[in-house]
Short mmCIF file of N, CA and C in Angstrom, two decimals:
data_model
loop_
_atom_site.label_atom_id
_atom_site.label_comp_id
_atom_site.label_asym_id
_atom_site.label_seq_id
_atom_site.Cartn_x
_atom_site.Cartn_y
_atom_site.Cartn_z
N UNK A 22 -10.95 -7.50 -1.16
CA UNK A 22 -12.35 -7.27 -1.49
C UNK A 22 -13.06 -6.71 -0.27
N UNK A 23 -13.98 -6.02 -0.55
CA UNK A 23 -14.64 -5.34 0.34
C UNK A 23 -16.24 -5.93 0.41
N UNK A 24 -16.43 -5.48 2.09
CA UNK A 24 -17.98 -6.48 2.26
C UNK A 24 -19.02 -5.51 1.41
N UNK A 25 -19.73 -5.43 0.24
CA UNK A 25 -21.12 -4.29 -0.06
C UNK A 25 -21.94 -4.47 0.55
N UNK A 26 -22.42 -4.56 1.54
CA UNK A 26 -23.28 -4.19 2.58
C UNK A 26 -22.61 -3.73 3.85
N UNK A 27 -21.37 -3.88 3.54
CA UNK A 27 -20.89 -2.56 5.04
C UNK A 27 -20.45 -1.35 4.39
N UNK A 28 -20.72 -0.72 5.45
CA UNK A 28 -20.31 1.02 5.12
C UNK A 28 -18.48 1.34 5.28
N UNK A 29 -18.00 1.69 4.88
CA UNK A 29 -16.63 1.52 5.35
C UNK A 29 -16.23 1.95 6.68
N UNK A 30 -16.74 2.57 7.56
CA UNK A 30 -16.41 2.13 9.23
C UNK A 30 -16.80 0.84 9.42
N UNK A 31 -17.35 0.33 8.60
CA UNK A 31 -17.95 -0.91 9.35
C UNK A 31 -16.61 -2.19 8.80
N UNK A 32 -16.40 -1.97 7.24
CA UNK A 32 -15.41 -2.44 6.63
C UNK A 32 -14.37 -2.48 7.27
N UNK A 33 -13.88 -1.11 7.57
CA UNK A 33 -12.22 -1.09 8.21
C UNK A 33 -12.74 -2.10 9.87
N UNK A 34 -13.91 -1.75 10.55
CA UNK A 34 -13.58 -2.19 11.81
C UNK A 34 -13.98 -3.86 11.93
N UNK A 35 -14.10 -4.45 10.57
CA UNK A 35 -14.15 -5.98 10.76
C UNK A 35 -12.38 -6.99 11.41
N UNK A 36 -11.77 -6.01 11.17
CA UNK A 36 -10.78 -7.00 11.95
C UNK A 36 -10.93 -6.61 13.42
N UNK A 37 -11.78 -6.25 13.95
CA UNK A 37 -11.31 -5.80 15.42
C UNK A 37 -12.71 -7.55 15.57
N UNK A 38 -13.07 -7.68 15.01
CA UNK A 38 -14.49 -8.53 15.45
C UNK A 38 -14.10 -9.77 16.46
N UNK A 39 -13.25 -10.14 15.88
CA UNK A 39 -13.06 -11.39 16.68
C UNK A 39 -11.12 -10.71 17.84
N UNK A 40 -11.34 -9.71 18.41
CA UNK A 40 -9.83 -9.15 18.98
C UNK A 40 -11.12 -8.64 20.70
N UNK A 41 -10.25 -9.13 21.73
CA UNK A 41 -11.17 -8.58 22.68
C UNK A 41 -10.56 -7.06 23.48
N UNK A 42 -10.99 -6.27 22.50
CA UNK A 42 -11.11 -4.94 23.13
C UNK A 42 -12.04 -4.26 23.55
N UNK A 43 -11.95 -3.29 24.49
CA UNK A 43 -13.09 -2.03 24.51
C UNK A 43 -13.82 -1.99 23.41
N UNK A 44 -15.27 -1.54 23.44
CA UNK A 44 -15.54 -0.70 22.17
C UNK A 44 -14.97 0.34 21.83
N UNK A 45 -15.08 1.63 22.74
CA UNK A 45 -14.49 2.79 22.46
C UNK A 45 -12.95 2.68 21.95
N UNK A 46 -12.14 1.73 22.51
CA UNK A 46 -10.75 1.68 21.78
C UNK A 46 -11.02 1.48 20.58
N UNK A 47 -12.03 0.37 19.89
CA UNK A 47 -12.25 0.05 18.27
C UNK A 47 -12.30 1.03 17.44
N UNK A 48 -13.22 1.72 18.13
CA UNK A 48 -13.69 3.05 17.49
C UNK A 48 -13.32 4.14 17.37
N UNK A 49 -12.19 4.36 18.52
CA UNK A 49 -11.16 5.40 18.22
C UNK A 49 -10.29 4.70 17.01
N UNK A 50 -9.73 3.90 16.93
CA UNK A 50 -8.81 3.29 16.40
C UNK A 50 -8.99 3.24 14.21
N UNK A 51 -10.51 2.87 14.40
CA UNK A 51 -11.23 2.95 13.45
C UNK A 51 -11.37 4.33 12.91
N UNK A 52 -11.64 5.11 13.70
CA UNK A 52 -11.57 6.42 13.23
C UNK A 52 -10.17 7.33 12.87
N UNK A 53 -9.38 6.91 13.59
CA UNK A 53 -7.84 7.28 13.40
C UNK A 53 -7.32 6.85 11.77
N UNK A 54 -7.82 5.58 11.81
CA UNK A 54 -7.33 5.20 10.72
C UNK A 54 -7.62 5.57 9.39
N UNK A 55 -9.12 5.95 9.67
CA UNK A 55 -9.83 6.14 8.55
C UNK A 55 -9.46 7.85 7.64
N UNK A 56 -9.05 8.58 9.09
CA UNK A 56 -8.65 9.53 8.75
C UNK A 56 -7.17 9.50 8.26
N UNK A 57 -6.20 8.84 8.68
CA UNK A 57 -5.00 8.39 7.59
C UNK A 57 -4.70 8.21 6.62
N UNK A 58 -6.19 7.35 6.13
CA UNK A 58 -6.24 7.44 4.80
C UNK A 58 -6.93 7.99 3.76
N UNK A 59 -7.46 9.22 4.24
CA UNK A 59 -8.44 10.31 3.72
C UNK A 59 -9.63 10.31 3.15
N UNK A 60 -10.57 9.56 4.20
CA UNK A 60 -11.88 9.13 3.98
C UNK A 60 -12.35 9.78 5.13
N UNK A 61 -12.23 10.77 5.64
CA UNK A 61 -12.73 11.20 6.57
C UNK A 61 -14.37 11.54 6.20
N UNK A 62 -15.08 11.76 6.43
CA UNK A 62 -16.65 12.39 6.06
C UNK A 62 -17.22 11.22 4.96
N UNK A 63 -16.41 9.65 4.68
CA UNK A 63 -17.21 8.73 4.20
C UNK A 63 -17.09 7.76 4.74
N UNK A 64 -17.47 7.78 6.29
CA UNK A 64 -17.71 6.27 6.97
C UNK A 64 -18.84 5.93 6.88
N UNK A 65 -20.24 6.43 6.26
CA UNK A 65 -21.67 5.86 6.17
C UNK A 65 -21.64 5.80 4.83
N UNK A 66 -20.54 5.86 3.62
CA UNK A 66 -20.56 5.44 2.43
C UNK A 66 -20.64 4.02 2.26
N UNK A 67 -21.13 3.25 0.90
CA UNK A 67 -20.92 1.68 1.23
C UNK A 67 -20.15 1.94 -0.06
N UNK A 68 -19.32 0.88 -0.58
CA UNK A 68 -18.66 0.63 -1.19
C UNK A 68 -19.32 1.30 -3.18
N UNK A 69 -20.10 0.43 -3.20
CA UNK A 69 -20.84 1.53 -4.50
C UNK A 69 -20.41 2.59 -4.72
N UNK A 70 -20.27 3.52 -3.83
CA UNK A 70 -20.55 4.83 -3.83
C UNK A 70 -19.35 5.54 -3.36
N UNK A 71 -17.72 4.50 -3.79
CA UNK A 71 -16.56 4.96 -3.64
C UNK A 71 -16.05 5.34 -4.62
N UNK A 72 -15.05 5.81 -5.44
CA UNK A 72 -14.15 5.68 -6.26
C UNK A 72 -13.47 4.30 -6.27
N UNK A 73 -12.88 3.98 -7.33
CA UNK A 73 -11.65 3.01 -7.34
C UNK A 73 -10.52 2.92 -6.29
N UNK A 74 -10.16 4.46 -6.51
CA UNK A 74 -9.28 4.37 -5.76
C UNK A 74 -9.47 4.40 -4.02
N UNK A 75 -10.86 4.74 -3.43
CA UNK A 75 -11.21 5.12 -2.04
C UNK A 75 -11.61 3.70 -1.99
N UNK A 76 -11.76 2.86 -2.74
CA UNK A 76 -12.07 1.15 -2.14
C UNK A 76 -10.83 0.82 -1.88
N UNK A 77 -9.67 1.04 -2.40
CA UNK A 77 -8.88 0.21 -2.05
C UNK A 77 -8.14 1.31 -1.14
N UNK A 78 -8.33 2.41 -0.69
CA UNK A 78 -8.00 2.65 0.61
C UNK A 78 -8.54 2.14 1.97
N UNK A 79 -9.71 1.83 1.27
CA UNK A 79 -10.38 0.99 2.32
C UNK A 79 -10.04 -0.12 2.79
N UNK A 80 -9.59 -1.25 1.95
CA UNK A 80 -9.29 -1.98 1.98
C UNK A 80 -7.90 -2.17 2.97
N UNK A 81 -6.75 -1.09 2.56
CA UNK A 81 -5.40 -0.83 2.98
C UNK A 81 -6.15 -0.28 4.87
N UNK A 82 -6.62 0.62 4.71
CA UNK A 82 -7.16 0.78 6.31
C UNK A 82 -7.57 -0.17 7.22
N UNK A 83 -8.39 -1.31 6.40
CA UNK A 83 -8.99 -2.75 6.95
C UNK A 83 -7.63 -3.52 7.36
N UNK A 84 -6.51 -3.35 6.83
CA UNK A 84 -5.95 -4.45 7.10
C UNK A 84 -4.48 -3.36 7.99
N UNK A 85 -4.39 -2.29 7.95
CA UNK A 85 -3.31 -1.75 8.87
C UNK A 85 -3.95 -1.52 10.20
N UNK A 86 -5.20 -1.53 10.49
CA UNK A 86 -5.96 -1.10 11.30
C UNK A 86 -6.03 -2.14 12.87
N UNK A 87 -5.80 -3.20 12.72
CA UNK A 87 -5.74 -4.17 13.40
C UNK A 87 -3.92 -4.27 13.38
N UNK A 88 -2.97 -3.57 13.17
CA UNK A 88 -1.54 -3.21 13.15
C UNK A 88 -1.09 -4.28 13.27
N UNK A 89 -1.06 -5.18 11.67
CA UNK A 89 -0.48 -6.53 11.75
C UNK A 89 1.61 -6.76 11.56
N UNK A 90 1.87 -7.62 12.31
CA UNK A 90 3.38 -7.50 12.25
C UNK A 90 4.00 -7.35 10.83
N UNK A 91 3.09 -7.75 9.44
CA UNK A 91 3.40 -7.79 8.61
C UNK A 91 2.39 -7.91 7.39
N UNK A 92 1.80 -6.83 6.81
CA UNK A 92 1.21 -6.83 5.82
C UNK A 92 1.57 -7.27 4.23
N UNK A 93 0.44 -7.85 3.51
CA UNK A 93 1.23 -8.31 2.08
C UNK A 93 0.32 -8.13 1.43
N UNK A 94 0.90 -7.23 0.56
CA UNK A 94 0.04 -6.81 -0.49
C UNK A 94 0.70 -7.46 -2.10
N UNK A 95 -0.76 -8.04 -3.07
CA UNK A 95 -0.09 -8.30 -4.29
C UNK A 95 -0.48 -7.29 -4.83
N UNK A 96 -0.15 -6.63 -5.73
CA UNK A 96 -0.64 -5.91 -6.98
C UNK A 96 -2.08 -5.13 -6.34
N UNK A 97 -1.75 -4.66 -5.25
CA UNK A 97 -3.06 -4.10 -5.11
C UNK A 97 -3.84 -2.38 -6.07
N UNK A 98 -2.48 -2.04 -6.67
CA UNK A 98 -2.75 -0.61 -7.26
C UNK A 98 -3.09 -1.04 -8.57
N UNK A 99 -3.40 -2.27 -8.92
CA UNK A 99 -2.93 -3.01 -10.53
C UNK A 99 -4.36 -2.47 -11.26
N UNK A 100 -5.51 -2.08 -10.61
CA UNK A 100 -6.78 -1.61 -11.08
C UNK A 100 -7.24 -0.27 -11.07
N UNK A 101 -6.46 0.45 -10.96
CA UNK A 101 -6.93 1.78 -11.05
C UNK A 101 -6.39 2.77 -11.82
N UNK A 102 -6.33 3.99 -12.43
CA UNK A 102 -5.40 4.59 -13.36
C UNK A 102 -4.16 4.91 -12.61
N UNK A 103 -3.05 5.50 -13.32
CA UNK A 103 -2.15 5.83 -12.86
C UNK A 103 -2.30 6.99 -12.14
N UNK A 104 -2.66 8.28 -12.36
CA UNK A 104 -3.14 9.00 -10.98
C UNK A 104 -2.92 8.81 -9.78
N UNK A 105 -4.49 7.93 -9.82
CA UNK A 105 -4.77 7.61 -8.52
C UNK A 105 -3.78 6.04 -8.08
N UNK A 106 -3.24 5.65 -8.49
CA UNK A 106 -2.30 4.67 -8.39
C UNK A 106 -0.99 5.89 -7.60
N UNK A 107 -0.14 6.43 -8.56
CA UNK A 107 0.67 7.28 -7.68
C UNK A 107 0.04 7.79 -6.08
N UNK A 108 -0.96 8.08 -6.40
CA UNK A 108 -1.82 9.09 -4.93
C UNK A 108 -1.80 8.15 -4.12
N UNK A 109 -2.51 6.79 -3.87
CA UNK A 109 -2.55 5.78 -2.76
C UNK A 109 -0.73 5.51 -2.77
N UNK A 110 0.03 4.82 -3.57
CA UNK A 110 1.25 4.98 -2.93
C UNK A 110 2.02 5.87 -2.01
N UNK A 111 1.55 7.15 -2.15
CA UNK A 111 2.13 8.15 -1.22
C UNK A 111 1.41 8.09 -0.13
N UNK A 112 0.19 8.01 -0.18
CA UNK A 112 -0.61 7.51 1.17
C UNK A 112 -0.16 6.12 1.21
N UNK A 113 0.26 5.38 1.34
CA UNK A 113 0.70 4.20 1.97
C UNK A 113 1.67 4.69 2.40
N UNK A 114 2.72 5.02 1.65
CA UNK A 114 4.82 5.79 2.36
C UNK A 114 4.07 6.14 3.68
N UNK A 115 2.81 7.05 3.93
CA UNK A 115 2.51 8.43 4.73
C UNK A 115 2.18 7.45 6.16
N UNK A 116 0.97 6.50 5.11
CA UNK A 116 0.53 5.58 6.66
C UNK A 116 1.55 4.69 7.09
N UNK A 117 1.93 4.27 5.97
CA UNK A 117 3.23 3.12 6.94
C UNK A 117 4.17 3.75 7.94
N UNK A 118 4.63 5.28 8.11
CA UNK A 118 5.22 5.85 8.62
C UNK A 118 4.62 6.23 9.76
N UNK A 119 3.30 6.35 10.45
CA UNK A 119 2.82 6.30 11.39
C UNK A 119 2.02 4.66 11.98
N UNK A 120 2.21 3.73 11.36
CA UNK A 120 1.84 2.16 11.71
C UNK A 120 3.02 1.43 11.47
N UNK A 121 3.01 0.84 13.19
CA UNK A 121 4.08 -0.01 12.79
C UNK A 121 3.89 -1.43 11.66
N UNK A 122 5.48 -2.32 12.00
CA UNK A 122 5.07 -3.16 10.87
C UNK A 122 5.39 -3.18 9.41
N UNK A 123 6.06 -4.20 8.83
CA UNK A 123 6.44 -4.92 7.84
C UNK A 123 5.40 -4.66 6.63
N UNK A 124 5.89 -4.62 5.10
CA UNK A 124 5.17 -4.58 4.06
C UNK A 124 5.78 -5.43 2.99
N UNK A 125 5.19 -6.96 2.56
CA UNK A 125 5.88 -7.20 1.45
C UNK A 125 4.77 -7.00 -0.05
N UNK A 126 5.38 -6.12 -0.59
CA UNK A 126 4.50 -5.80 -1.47
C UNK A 126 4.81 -6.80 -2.97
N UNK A 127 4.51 -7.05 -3.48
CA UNK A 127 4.15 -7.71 -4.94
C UNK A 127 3.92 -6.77 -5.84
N UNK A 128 4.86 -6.60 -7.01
CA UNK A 128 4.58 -5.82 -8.24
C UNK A 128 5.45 -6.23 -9.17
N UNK A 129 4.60 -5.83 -10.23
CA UNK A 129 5.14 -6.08 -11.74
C UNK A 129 6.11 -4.53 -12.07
N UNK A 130 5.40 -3.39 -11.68
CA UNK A 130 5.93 -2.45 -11.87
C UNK A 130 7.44 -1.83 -11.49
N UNK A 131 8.65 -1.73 -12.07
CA UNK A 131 9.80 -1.16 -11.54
C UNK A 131 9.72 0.34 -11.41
N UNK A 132 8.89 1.08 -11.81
CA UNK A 132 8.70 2.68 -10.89
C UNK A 132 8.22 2.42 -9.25
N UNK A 133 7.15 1.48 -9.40
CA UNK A 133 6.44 1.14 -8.21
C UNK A 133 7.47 0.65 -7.02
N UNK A 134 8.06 -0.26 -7.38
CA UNK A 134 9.03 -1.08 -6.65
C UNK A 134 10.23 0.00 -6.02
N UNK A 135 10.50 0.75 -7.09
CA UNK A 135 11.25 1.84 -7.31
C UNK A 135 11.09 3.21 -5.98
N UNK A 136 10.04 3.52 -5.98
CA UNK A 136 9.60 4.73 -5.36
C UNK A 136 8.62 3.75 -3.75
N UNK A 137 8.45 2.69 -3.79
CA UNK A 137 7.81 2.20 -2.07
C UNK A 137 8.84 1.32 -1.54
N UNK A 138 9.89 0.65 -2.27
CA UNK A 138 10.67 -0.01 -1.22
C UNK A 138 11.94 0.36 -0.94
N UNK A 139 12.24 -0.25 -0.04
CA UNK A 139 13.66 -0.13 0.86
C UNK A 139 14.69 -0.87 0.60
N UNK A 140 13.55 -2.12 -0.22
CA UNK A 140 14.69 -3.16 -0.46
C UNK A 140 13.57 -4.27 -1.72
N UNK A 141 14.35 -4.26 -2.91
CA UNK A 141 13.36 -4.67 -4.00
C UNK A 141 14.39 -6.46 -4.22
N UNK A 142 13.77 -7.04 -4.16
CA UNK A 142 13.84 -9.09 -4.66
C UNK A 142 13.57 -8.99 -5.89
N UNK A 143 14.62 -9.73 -6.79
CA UNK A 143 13.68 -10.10 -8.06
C UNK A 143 13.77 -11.60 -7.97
N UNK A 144 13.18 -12.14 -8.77
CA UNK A 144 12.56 -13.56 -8.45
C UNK A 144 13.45 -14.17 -9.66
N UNK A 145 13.76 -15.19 -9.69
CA UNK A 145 14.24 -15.80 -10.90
C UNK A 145 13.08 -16.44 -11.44
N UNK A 146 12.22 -16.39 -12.84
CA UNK A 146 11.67 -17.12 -13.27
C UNK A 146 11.69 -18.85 -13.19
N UNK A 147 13.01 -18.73 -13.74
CA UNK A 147 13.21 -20.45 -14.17
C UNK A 147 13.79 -20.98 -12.89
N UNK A 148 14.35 -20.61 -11.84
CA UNK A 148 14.85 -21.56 -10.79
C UNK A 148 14.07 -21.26 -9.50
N UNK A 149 12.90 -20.17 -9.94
CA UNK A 149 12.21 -19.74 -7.88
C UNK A 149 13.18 -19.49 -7.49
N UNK A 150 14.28 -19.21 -7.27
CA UNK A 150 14.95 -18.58 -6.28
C UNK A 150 14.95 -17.01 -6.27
N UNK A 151 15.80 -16.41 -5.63
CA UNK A 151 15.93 -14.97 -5.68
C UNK A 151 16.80 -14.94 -6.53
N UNK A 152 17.05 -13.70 -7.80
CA UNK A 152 17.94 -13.54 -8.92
C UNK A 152 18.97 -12.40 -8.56
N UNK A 153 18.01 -11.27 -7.57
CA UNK A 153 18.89 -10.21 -7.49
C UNK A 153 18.36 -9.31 -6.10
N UNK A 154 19.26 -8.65 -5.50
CA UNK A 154 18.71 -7.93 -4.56
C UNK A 154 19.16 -6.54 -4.07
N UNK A 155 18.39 -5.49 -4.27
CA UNK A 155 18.69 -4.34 -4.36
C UNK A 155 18.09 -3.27 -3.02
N UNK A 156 19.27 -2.54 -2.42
CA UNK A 156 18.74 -1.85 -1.36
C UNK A 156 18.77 0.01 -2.09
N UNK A 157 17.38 0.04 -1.65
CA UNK A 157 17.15 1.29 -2.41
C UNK A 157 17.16 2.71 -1.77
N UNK A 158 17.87 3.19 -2.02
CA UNK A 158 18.47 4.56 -0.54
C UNK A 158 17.54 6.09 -1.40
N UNK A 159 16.19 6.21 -1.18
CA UNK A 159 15.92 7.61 -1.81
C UNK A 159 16.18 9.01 -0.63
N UNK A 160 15.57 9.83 -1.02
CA UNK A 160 15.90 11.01 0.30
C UNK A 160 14.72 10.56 0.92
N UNK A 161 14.42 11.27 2.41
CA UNK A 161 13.13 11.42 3.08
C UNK A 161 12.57 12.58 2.69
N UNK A 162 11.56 13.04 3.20
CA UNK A 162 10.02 11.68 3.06
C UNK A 162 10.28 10.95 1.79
N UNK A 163 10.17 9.60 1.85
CA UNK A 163 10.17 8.53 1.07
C UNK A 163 9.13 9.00 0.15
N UNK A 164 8.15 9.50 0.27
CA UNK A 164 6.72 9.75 -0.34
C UNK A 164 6.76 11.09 -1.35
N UNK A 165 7.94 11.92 -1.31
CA UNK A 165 8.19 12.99 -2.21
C UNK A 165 7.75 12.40 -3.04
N UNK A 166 7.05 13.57 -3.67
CA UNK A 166 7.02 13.36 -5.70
C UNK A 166 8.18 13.62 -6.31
N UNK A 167 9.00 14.13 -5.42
CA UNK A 167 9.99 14.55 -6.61
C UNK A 167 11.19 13.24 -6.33
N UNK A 168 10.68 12.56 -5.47
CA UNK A 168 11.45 11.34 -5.95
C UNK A 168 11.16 10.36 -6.98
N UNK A 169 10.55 10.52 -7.66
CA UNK A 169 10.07 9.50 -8.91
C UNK A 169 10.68 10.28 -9.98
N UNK A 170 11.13 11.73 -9.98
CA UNK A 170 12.51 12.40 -11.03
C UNK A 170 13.88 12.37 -10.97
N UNK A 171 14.07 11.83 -9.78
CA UNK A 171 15.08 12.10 -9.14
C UNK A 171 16.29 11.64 -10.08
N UNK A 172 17.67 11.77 -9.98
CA UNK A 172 18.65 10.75 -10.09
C UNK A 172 18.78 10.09 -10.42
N UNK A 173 18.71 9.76 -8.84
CA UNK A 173 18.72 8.35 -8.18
C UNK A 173 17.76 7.32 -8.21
N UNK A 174 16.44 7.90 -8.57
CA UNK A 174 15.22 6.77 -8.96
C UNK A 174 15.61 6.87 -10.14
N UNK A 175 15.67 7.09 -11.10
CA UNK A 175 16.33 6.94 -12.66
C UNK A 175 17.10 5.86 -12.83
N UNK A 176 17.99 6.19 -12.30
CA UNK A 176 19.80 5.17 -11.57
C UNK A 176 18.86 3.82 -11.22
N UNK A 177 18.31 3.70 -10.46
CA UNK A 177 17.66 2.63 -9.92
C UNK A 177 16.80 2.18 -10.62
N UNK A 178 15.54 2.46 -11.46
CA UNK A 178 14.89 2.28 -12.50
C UNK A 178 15.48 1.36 -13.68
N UNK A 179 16.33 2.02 -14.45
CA UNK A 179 17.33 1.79 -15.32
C UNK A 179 18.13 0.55 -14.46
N UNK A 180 18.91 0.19 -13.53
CA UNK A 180 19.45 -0.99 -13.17
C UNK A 180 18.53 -2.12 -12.97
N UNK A 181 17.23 -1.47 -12.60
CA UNK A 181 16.30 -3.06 -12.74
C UNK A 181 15.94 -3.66 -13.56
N UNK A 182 15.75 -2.36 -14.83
CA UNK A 182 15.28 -2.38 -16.08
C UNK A 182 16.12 -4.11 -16.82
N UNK A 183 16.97 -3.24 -16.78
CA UNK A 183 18.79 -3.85 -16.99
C UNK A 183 18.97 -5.60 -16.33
N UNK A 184 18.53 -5.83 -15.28
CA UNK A 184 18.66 -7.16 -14.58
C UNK A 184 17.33 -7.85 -14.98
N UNK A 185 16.60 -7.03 -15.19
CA UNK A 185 15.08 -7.71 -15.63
C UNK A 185 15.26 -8.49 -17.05
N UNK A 186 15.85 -7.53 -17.84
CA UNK A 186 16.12 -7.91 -19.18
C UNK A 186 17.44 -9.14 -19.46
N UNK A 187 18.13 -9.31 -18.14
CA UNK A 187 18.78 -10.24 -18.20
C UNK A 187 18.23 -11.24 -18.43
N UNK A 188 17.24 -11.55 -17.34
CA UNK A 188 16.85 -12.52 -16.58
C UNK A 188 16.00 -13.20 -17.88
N UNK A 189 15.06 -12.06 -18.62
CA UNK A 189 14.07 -12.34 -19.24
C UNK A 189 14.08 -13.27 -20.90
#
């Protein structure tokens, strides 16, 4: 969630608040980021006055921005259309590739799971444990579109499909 009364420079640069740096480092840093995730020319926007999908870039900037050892995201694309759902995933592949640091992401979706990880867990319903575990080899850039036709995302799609329906 995002603060509505900050502007999103102000949003992304709340994790620096309590970190003792320079200003000018914040603010380069803040600005770097912001441009990563293609909000450039809306840092005096407040949240109102985003799209769906530019809040929750915001959001993703707020929390890579302070370059945590390990980010976790649940279902964060779970509110927006598919579009703009595909579009922030490729901007995430794009930013995670210039920020260091860990991502465990949470999804219901097997395209999703499919096309952002490296390595997908499925959960066993009935025992919490792990049921299955799959290392997912696409080409680089990870972030191609044309990896969501591919093959091999097919191949991989279809086998989760397949273990899901075991499980289920």
């Amino acid at each position: 969630a995002l603060f509505d009364w900050m502007t999103v420079e102000q949003n992304v640069a709340f994790g620096f608040r309590f970190q003792a740096l320079p200003k000018v480092e914040k603010q380069q840093k803040v600005k770097t980021i912001i441009g990563l995730v293609g909000l450039r020319g809306s840092e005096r926007k407040y949240p109102y006055q985003l799209s769906g999908g530019m809040r929750q870039r915001v959001a993703v900037a707020r929390s890579m921005v302070v370059q945590p050892e390990i980010l976790l995201m649940d279902e964060p694309f779970a509110a927006v259309d598919v579009q703009t759902r595909e579009g922030l995933q490729e901007e995430l592949l794009k930013l995670h590739e210039q920020v260091s640091g860990a991502i465990l992401f949470v999804t219901h979706s097997i395209e999703e799971a499919v096309f952002l990880s490296d390595r997908i867990i499925i959960l066993d319903r009935n025992l919490g444990g792990i049921y299955d575990e799959t290392v997912v080899q696409l080409p680089e850039p990870r972030y191609a579109s044309m990896n969501r036709v591919s093959e091999a995302f097919n191949q991989y799609r279809t086998d989760l499909y397949l273990k899901m329906k075991a499980i289920s």
